[in-house]
């Protein structure tokens, strides 16, 4: 199949880019019918920029500090996304809160991955907070982005056990291994037109999702 028929992605990063690399790998090995049109970083220090180059991906820096404020930054970001020809915006460790106008502009066409079992632990420091709350299970969620932070409809979650003696780092590493599985999987479903958002309802294979899908060791349930 031609490159043009692949779902074009703009992957937005602020950090080391391990999710971006997992998505790139899924594209490059034909596990999903998508391609990364551009990796966009909001800070020059993002380690993921060098990683993206190594993977042969086009990158662009839209540095937050180069703009007068949130509105000017978001305008530049939208210009970069649209110029890349992206059909889906993939937030992959993108550490900027986006306005509801921006979310509206890409409604149904913007995903995020959050390192917690939403609606638990929205926001930052999720692993520390899960440990403090003595959760026995933790995990990650892929969701559509809406105007409210980490509150858009959840598509797929991975549940991960919290082990005795876990630290935020050990828990984060365990969760990330699952992030790298579930994020490409959801993007693959969108590329295959199996998944869409209508209003605030997610449809999977034309059926409304009443609760998030659960990825357990590669098997979908329910
Ligand atoms: C991930 O844990 C993701 O859930 C969160 O930010 C982190 C990004 O990691 N949103 P990486 O840059 O993909 O390695």
PDB file of C-alpha atoms and ligand atoms in Angstrom:
ATOM      1  CA  UNK A   1       0.000   0.000   0.000  1.00  0.00           C
ATOM      2  CA  UNK A   2       1.216   3.477  -0.774  1.00  0.00           C
ATOM      3  CA  UNK A   3       2.571   5.918   1.788  1.00  0.00           C
ATOM      4  CA  UNK A   4      -0.195   8.331   0.823  1.00  0.00           C
ATOM      5  CA  UNK A   5      -2.894   5.980   2.085  1.00  0.00           C
ATOM      6  CA  UNK A   6      -1.324   5.815   5.539  1.00  0.00           C
ATOM      7  CA  UNK A   7      -2.806   7.925   8.314  1.00  0.00           C
ATOM      8  CA  UNK A   8      -0.477  10.917   8.706  1.00  0.00           C
ATOM      9  CA  UNK A   9       0.487  11.700  12.290  1.00  0.00           C
ATOM     10  CA  UNK A  10       1.904  14.775  13.976  1.00  0.00           C
ATOM     11  CA  UNK A  11       3.533  13.566  17.177  1.00  0.00           C
ATOM     12  CA  UNK A  12       4.024  16.277  19.804  1.00  0.00           C
ATOM     13  CA  UNK A  13       6.719  15.765  22.441  1.00  0.00           C
ATOM     14  CA  UNK A  14       8.432  17.599  25.289  1.00  0.00           C
ATOM     15  CA  UNK A  15      10.662  14.856  26.668  1.00  0.00           C
ATOM     16  CA  UNK A  16      12.578  11.774  25.772  1.00  0.00           C
ATOM     17  CA  UNK A  17      10.112  10.464  23.233  1.00  0.00           C
ATOM     18  CA  UNK A  18       9.858   6.787  24.079  1.00  0.00           C
ATOM     19  CA  UNK A  19       6.184   6.715  23.062  1.00  0.00           C
ATOM     20  CA  UNK A  20       7.050   8.501  19.823  1.00  0.00           C
ATOM     21  CA  UNK A  21       9.682   5.810  19.150  1.00  0.00           C
ATOM     22  CA  UNK A  22       7.193   3.011  19.884  1.00  0.00           C
ATOM     23  CA  UNK A  23       4.703   4.576  17.456  1.00  0.00           C
ATOM     24  CA  UNK A  24       7.433   5.028  14.831  1.00  0.00           C
ATOM     25  CA  UNK A  25       8.398   1.379  15.219  1.00  0.00           C
ATOM     26  CA  UNK A  26       4.790   0.242  14.800  1.00  0.00           C
ATOM     27  CA  UNK A  27       4.541   2.338  11.610  1.00  0.00           C
ATOM     28  CA  UNK A  28       7.881   1.278  10.199  1.00  0.00           C
ATOM     29  CA  UNK A  29       7.230  -2.424  10.798  1.00  0.00           C
ATOM     30  CA  UNK A  30       3.757  -2.162   9.262  1.00  0.00           C
ATOM     31  CA  UNK A  31       1.934  -3.108  12.428  1.00  0.00           C
ATOM     32  CA  UNK A  32      -0.257  -0.063  11.842  1.00  0.00           C
ATOM     33  CA  UNK A  33      -1.199   1.699   8.643  1.00  0.00           C
ATOM     34  CA  UNK A  34       0.103   5.095   9.679  1.00  0.00           C
ATOM     35  CA  UNK A  35       3.201   7.255   9.227  1.00  0.00           C
ATOM     36  CA  UNK A  36       4.721   9.995  11.293  1.00  0.00           C
ATOM     37  CA  UNK A  37       4.578  13.092   9.106  1.00  0.00           C
ATOM     38  CA  UNK A  38       6.355  15.237  11.681  1.00  0.00           C
ATOM     39  CA  UNK A  39       7.592  15.203  15.249  1.00  0.00           C
ATOM     40  CA  UNK A  40       7.011  18.589  16.870  1.00  0.00           C
ATOM     41  CA  UNK A  41       8.748  19.581  20.107  1.00  0.00           C
ATOM     42  CA  UNK A  42       7.944  22.560  22.318  1.00  0.00           C
ATOM     43  CA  UNK A  43      11.421  22.740  23.860  1.00  0.00           C
ATOM     44  CA  UNK A  44      14.868  22.429  22.311  1.00  0.00           C
ATOM     45  CA  UNK A  45      16.061  20.274  25.245  1.00  0.00           C
ATOM     46  CA  UNK A  46      13.624  17.467  24.403  1.00  0.00           C
ATOM     47  CA  UNK A  47      15.719  14.310  24.073  1.00  0.00           C
ATOM     48  CA  UNK A  48      13.134  12.944  21.660  1.00  0.00           C
ATOM     49  CA  UNK A  49      14.332  15.334  18.929  1.00  0.00           C
ATOM     50  CA  UNK A  50      17.641  13.475  18.527  1.00  0.00           C
ATOM     51  CA  UNK A  51      15.851  10.150  18.788  1.00  0.00           C
ATOM     52  CA  UNK A  52      13.447  11.189  16.028  1.00  0.00           C
ATOM     53  CA  UNK A  53      16.368  12.129  13.773  1.00  0.00           C
ATOM     54  CA  UNK A  54      17.914   8.735  14.407  1.00  0.00           C
ATOM     55  CA  UNK A  55      14.646   7.149  13.336  1.00  0.00           C
ATOM     56  CA  UNK A  56      14.688   9.164  10.123  1.00  0.00           C
ATOM     57  CA  UNK A  57      11.760  11.380  11.086  1.00  0.00           C
ATOM     58  CA  UNK A  58      11.195  15.019  10.219  1.00  0.00           C
ATOM     59  CA  UNK A  59      11.218  17.270  13.248  1.00  0.00           C
ATOM     60  CA  UNK A  60      10.192  20.813  13.963  1.00  0.00           C
ATOM     61  CA  UNK A  61      10.726  22.959  17.015  1.00  0.00           C
ATOM     62  CA  UNK A  62       7.883  25.225  18.085  1.00  0.00           C
ATOM     63  CA  UNK A  63       9.502  26.559  21.233  1.00  0.00           C
ATOM     64  CA  UNK A  64       7.017  27.889  23.735  1.00  0.00           C
ATOM     65  CA  UNK A  65       9.441  30.547  24.912  1.00  0.00           C
ATOM     66  CA  UNK A  66       9.804  32.000  21.420  1.00  0.00           C
ATOM     67  CA  UNK A  67       6.191  33.230  21.488  1.00  0.00           C
ATOM     68  CA  UNK A  68       4.522  36.101  23.292  1.00  0.00           C
ATOM     69  CA  UNK A  69       1.993  33.881  25.027  1.00  0.00           C
ATOM     70  CA  UNK A  70      -0.277  30.864  24.839  1.00  0.00           C
ATOM     71  CA  UNK A  71      -2.382  32.133  21.915  1.00  0.00           C
ATOM     72  CA  UNK A  72       0.638  32.928  19.713  1.00  0.00           C
ATOM     73  CA  UNK A  73       2.252  29.602  20.636  1.00  0.00           C
ATOM     74  CA  UNK A  74      -0.893  27.648  19.792  1.00  0.00           C
ATOM     75  CA  UNK A  75      -1.215  29.483  16.483  1.00  0.00           C
ATOM     76  CA  UNK A  76       2.343  28.467  15.572  1.00  0.00           C
ATOM     77  CA  UNK A  77       1.684  24.920  16.717  1.00  0.00           C
ATOM     78  CA  UNK A  78      -1.461  24.655  14.590  1.00  0.00           C
ATOM     79  CA  UNK A  79       0.424  26.063  11.597  1.00  0.00           C
ATOM     80  CA  UNK A  80       3.155  23.422  12.025  1.00  0.00           C
ATOM     81  CA  UNK A  81       0.629  20.599  12.441  1.00  0.00           C
ATOM     82  CA  UNK A  82      -1.420  21.649   9.435  1.00  0.00           C
ATOM     83  CA  UNK A  83       1.647  22.206   7.242  1.00  0.00           C
ATOM     84  CA  UNK A  84       2.752  18.644   7.974  1.00  0.00           C
ATOM     85  CA  UNK A  85      -0.467  17.318   6.478  1.00  0.00           C
ATOM     86  CA  UNK A  86      -1.241  15.437   9.674  1.00  0.00           C
ATOM     87  CA  UNK A  87      -4.664  13.864  10.004  1.00  0.00           C
ATOM     88  CA  UNK A  88      -4.201  12.908  13.656  1.00  0.00           C
ATOM     89  CA  UNK A  89      -2.411  14.810  16.422  1.00  0.00           C
ATOM     90  CA  UNK A  90      -0.705  12.529  18.913  1.00  0.00           C
ATOM     91  CA  UNK A  91       0.363  14.047  22.231  1.00  0.00           C
ATOM     92  CA  UNK A  92       3.198  11.867  23.483  1.00  0.00           C
ATOM     93  CA  UNK A  93       4.589  13.334  26.673  1.00  0.00           C
ATOM     94  CA  UNK A  94       3.692  16.855  25.537  1.00  0.00           C
ATOM     95  CA  UNK A  95       3.859  18.855  28.747  1.00  0.00           C
ATOM     96  CA  UNK A  96       1.800  21.903  27.779  1.00  0.00           C
ATOM     97  CA  UNK A  97      -1.784  22.492  28.680  1.00  0.00           C
ATOM     98  CA  UNK A  98      -3.666  23.351  25.512  1.00  0.00           C
ATOM     99  CA  UNK A  99      -6.641  25.717  25.404  1.00  0.00           C
ATOM    100  CA  UNK A 100     -10.165  24.482  24.802  1.00  0.00           C
ATOM    101  CA  UNK A 101     -10.140  26.380  21.481  1.00  0.00           C
ATOM    102  CA  UNK A 102      -7.115  24.355  20.403  1.00  0.00           C
ATOM    103  CA  UNK A 103      -8.766  21.117  21.549  1.00  0.00           C
ATOM    104  CA  UNK A 104     -11.896  22.102  19.632  1.00  0.00           C
ATOM    105  CA  UNK A 105      -9.918  22.723  16.478  1.00  0.00           C
ATOM    106  CA  UNK A 106      -8.680  19.113  16.529  1.00  0.00           C
ATOM    107  CA  UNK A 107     -11.771  17.548  18.095  1.00  0.00           C
ATOM    108  CA  UNK A 108     -11.859  13.818  17.412  1.00  0.00           C
ATOM    109  CA  UNK A 109      -8.424  14.055  15.808  1.00  0.00           C
ATOM    110  CA  UNK A 110      -6.179  14.475  18.852  1.00  0.00           C
ATOM    111  CA  UNK A 111      -5.089  11.764  21.277  1.00  0.00           C
ATOM    112  CA  UNK A 112      -3.179  11.805  24.542  1.00  0.00           C
ATOM    113  CA  UNK A 113      -1.642   9.130  26.723  1.00  0.00           C
ATOM    114  CA  UNK A 114      -1.859   9.632  30.452  1.00  0.00           C
ATOM    115  CA  UNK A 115       0.102   7.550  32.952  1.00  0.00           C
ATOM    116  CA  UNK A 116      -2.801   6.583  35.221  1.00  0.00           C
ATOM    117  CA  UNK A 117      -6.115   4.766  35.139  1.00  0.00           C
ATOM    118  CA  UNK A 118      -8.301   7.767  34.350  1.00  0.00           C
ATOM    119  CA  UNK A 119     -10.425   9.237  35.829  1.00  0.00           C
ATOM    120  CA  UNK A 120      -8.023   8.576  38.702  1.00  0.00           C
ATOM    121  CA  UNK A 121      -4.999  10.857  39.017  1.00  0.00           C
ATOM    122  CA  UNK A 122      -5.456  13.516  36.385  1.00  0.00           C
ATOM    123  CA  UNK A 123      -2.555  15.952  36.122  1.00  0.00           C
ATOM    124  CA  UNK A 124       1.060  15.449  37.182  1.00  0.00           C
ATOM    125  CA  UNK A 125       3.022  13.067  39.453  1.00  0.00           C
ATOM    126  CA  UNK A 126       0.651  10.190  38.898  1.00  0.00           C
ATOM    127  CA  UNK A 127       3.058   7.451  40.011  1.00  0.00           C
ATOM    128  CA  UNK A 128       3.868   9.183  43.300  1.00  0.00           C
ATOM    129  CA  UNK A 129       0.183   9.766  43.920  1.00  0.00           C
ATOM    130  CA  UNK A 130      -0.773   6.155  43.140  1.00  0.00           C
ATOM    131  CA  UNK A 131       1.864   4.938  45.611  1.00  0.00           C
ATOM    132  CA  UNK A 132       0.730   7.401  48.267  1.00  0.00           C
ATOM    133  CA  UNK A 133      -2.856   6.263  47.805  1.00  0.00           C
ATOM    134  CA  UNK A 134      -1.687   2.620  48.246  1.00  0.00           C
ATOM    135  CA  UNK A 135      -3.325   1.571  45.000  1.00  0.00           C
ATOM    136  CA  UNK A 136      -2.868  -2.100  44.156  1.00  0.00           C
ATOM    137  CA  UNK A 137      -3.366  -1.424  40.434  1.00  0.00           C
ATOM    138  CA  UNK A 138      -2.145   1.490  38.346  1.00  0.00           C
ATOM    139  CA  UNK A 139      -1.738   1.940  34.615  1.00  0.00           C
ATOM    140  CA  UNK A 140      -2.100   4.129  31.565  1.00  0.00           C
ATOM    141  CA  UNK A 141      -4.971   5.488  29.492  1.00  0.00           C
ATOM    142  CA  UNK A 142      -5.235   6.599  25.865  1.00  0.00           C
ATOM    143  CA  UNK A 143      -7.971   9.174  25.402  1.00  0.00           C
ATOM    144  CA  UNK A 144      -9.315  11.740  22.980  1.00  0.00           C
ATOM    145  CA  UNK A 145      -8.340  15.255  23.974  1.00  0.00           C
ATOM    146  CA  UNK A 146     -11.076  17.702  24.905  1.00  0.00           C
ATOM    147  CA  UNK A 147     -10.967  21.139  26.491  1.00  0.00           C
ATOM    148  CA  UNK A 148     -10.684  19.753  30.015  1.00  0.00           C
ATOM    149  CA  UNK A 149      -7.270  18.448  31.120  1.00  0.00           C
ATOM    150  CA  UNK A 150      -7.018  14.621  31.045  1.00  0.00           C
ATOM    151  CA  UNK A 151     -10.808  14.386  30.964  1.00  0.00           C
ATOM    152  CA  UNK A 152     -11.605  13.423  27.347  1.00  0.00           C
ATOM    153  CA  UNK A 153     -13.259  10.079  26.556  1.00  0.00           C
ATOM    154  CA  UNK A 154     -10.951   7.177  27.381  1.00  0.00           C
ATOM    155  CA  UNK A 155     -10.452   4.579  24.659  1.00  0.00           C
ATOM    156  CA  UNK A 156      -8.023   1.975  25.963  1.00  0.00           C
ATOM    157  CA  UNK A 157      -6.353   1.347  29.294  1.00  0.00           C
ATOM    158  CA  UNK A 158      -3.592  -0.957  30.467  1.00  0.00           C
ATOM    159  CA  UNK A 159      -3.718  -2.054  34.084  1.00  0.00           C
ATOM    160  CA  UNK A 160      -0.423  -2.662  35.808  1.00  0.00           C
ATOM    161  CA  UNK A 161       0.093  -4.099  39.314  1.00  0.00           C
ATOM    162  CA  UNK A 162       1.795  -2.040  41.983  1.00  0.00           C
ATOM    163  CA  UNK A 163       4.499  -4.243  43.537  1.00  0.00           C
ATOM    164  CA  UNK A 164       5.775  -4.173  47.109  1.00  0.00           C
ATOM    165  CA  UNK A 165       8.793  -1.889  47.288  1.00  0.00           C
ATOM    166  CA  UNK A 166       7.855   0.020  44.129  1.00  0.00           C
ATOM    167  CA  UNK A 167       9.270   3.519  43.748  1.00  0.00           C
ATOM    168  CA  UNK A 168       7.815   6.128  41.391  1.00  0.00           C
ATOM    169  CA  UNK A 169      10.600   5.198  38.948  1.00  0.00           C
ATOM    170  CA  UNK A 170      10.051   1.441  39.029  1.00  0.00           C
ATOM    171  CA  UNK A 171       6.299   1.911  38.706  1.00  0.00           C
ATOM    172  CA  UNK A 172       6.713   4.407  35.884  1.00  0.00           C
ATOM    173  CA  UNK A 173       8.982   2.002  33.972  1.00  0.00           C
ATOM    174  CA  UNK A 174       6.409  -0.804  34.304  1.00  0.00           C
ATOM    175  CA  UNK A 175       3.593   1.489  33.148  1.00  0.00           C
ATOM    176  CA  UNK A 176       5.636   2.780  30.216  1.00  0.00           C
ATOM    177  CA  UNK A 177       6.173  -0.698  28.813  1.00  0.00           C
ATOM    178  CA  UNK A 178       2.397  -0.898  28.483  1.00  0.00           C
ATOM    179  CA  UNK A 179       2.100   2.643  27.112  1.00  0.00           C
ATOM    180  CA  UNK A 180       4.298   1.523  24.241  1.00  0.00           C
ATOM    181  CA  UNK A 181       1.793  -1.217  23.422  1.00  0.00           C
ATOM    182  CA  UNK A 182      -1.517   0.590  23.848  1.00  0.00           C
ATOM    183  CA  UNK A 183      -0.694   3.873  22.114  1.00  0.00           C
ATOM    184  CA  UNK A 184       0.231   2.342  18.728  1.00  0.00           C
ATOM    185  CA  UNK A 185      -2.740   0.005  19.055  1.00  0.00           C
ATOM    186  CA  UNK A 186      -5.241   2.876  19.323  1.00  0.00           C
ATOM    187  CA  UNK A 187      -3.592   4.767  16.460  1.00  0.00           C
ATOM    188  CA  UNK A 188      -3.832   1.593  14.371  1.00  0.00           C
ATOM    189  CA  UNK A 189      -7.565   1.393  15.057  1.00  0.00           C
ATOM    190  CA  UNK A 190      -8.050   4.972  13.910  1.00  0.00           C
ATOM    191  CA  UNK A 191      -5.974   4.286  10.791  1.00  0.00           C
ATOM    192  CA  UNK A 192      -8.174   1.255  10.096  1.00  0.00           C
ATOM    193  CA  UNK A 193     -11.272   3.426  10.654  1.00  0.00           C
ATOM    194  CA  UNK A 194     -12.435   1.224  13.512  1.00  0.00           C
ATOM    195  CA  UNK A 195     -12.557   4.057  16.009  1.00  0.00           C
ATOM    196  CA  UNK A 196     -14.099   7.490  15.995  1.00  0.00           C
ATOM    197  CA  UNK A 197     -15.452  10.150  18.298  1.00  0.00           C
ATOM    198  CA  UNK A 198     -18.940  11.586  17.781  1.00  0.00           C
ATOM    199  CA  UNK A 199     -19.846  14.260  20.315  1.00  0.00           C
ATOM    200  CA  UNK A 200     -18.391  12.792  23.471  1.00  0.00           C
ATOM    201  CA  UNK A 201     -19.074   9.179  22.560  1.00  0.00           C
ATOM    202  CA  UNK A 202     -16.361   6.859  21.286  1.00  0.00           C
ATOM    203  CA  UNK A 203     -17.475   4.364  18.668  1.00  0.00           C
ATOM    204  CA  UNK A 204     -15.458   1.182  18.228  1.00  0.00           C
ATOM    205  CA  UNK A 205     -16.484  -0.985  15.278  1.00  0.00           C
ATOM    206  CA  UNK A 206     -19.615   1.192  15.069  1.00  0.00           C
ATOM    207  CA  UNK A 207     -20.681   0.372  18.625  1.00  0.00           C
ATOM    208  CA  UNK A 208     -20.611   3.003  21.368  1.00  0.00           C
ATOM    209  CA  UNK A 209     -17.997   2.283  24.023  1.00  0.00           C
ATOM    210  CA  UNK A 210     -19.761   2.358  27.359  1.00  0.00           C
ATOM    211  CA  UNK A 211     -16.504   1.971  29.231  1.00  0.00           C
ATOM    212  CA  UNK A 212     -12.855   2.041  28.193  1.00  0.00           C
ATOM    213  CA  UNK A 213     -11.407  -1.043  26.559  1.00  0.00           C
ATOM    214  CA  UNK A 214      -8.897  -2.871  28.669  1.00  0.00           C
ATOM    215  CA  UNK A 215      -5.656  -4.226  27.299  1.00  0.00           C
ATOM    216  CA  UNK A 216      -4.495  -7.146  29.355  1.00  0.00           C
ATOM    217  CA  UNK A 217      -1.422  -8.892  27.988  1.00  0.00           C
ATOM    218  CA  UNK A 218      -2.393  -8.088  24.479  1.00  0.00           C
ATOM    219  CA  UNK A 219      -5.956  -9.386  24.793  1.00  0.00           C
ATOM    220  CA  UNK A 220      -8.919  -7.065  24.621  1.00  0.00           C
ATOM    221  CA  UNK A 221     -11.605  -7.328  27.221  1.00  0.00           C
ATOM    222  CA  UNK A 222     -14.511  -6.915  27.234  1.00  0.00           C
TER     223      UNK A 222
HETATM  224  C1  LIG B   1       4.605   9.144  29.442  1.00  0.00           C
HETATM  225  O1  LIG B   1       4.670   8.497  30.655  1.00  0.00           O
HETATM  226  C2  LIG B   1       3.210   9.605  29.150  1.00  0.00           C
HETATM  227  O2  LIG B   1       2.237   8.831  29.751  1.00  0.00           O
HETATM  228  C3  LIG B   1       3.191  10.992  29.756  1.00  0.00           C
HETATM  229  O3  LIG B   1       4.474  11.497  29.554  1.00  0.00           O
HETATM  230  C4  LIG B   1       5.406  10.438  29.448  1.00  0.00           C
HETATM  231  C5  LIG B   1       6.186  10.634  28.182  1.00  0.00           C
HETATM  232  O4  LIG B   1       7.247   9.756  28.046  1.00  0.00           O
HETATM  233  N1  LIG B   1       2.122  11.760  29.163  1.00  0.00           N
HETATM  234  P1  LIG B   1       8.051   9.669  26.680  1.00  0.00           P
HETATM  235  O5  LIG B   1       8.554  11.068  26.370  1.00  0.00           O
HETATM  236  O6  LIG B   1       7.119   9.148  25.628  1.00  0.00           O
HETATM  237  O7  LIG B   1       9.181   8.720  26.967  1.00  0.00           O
END
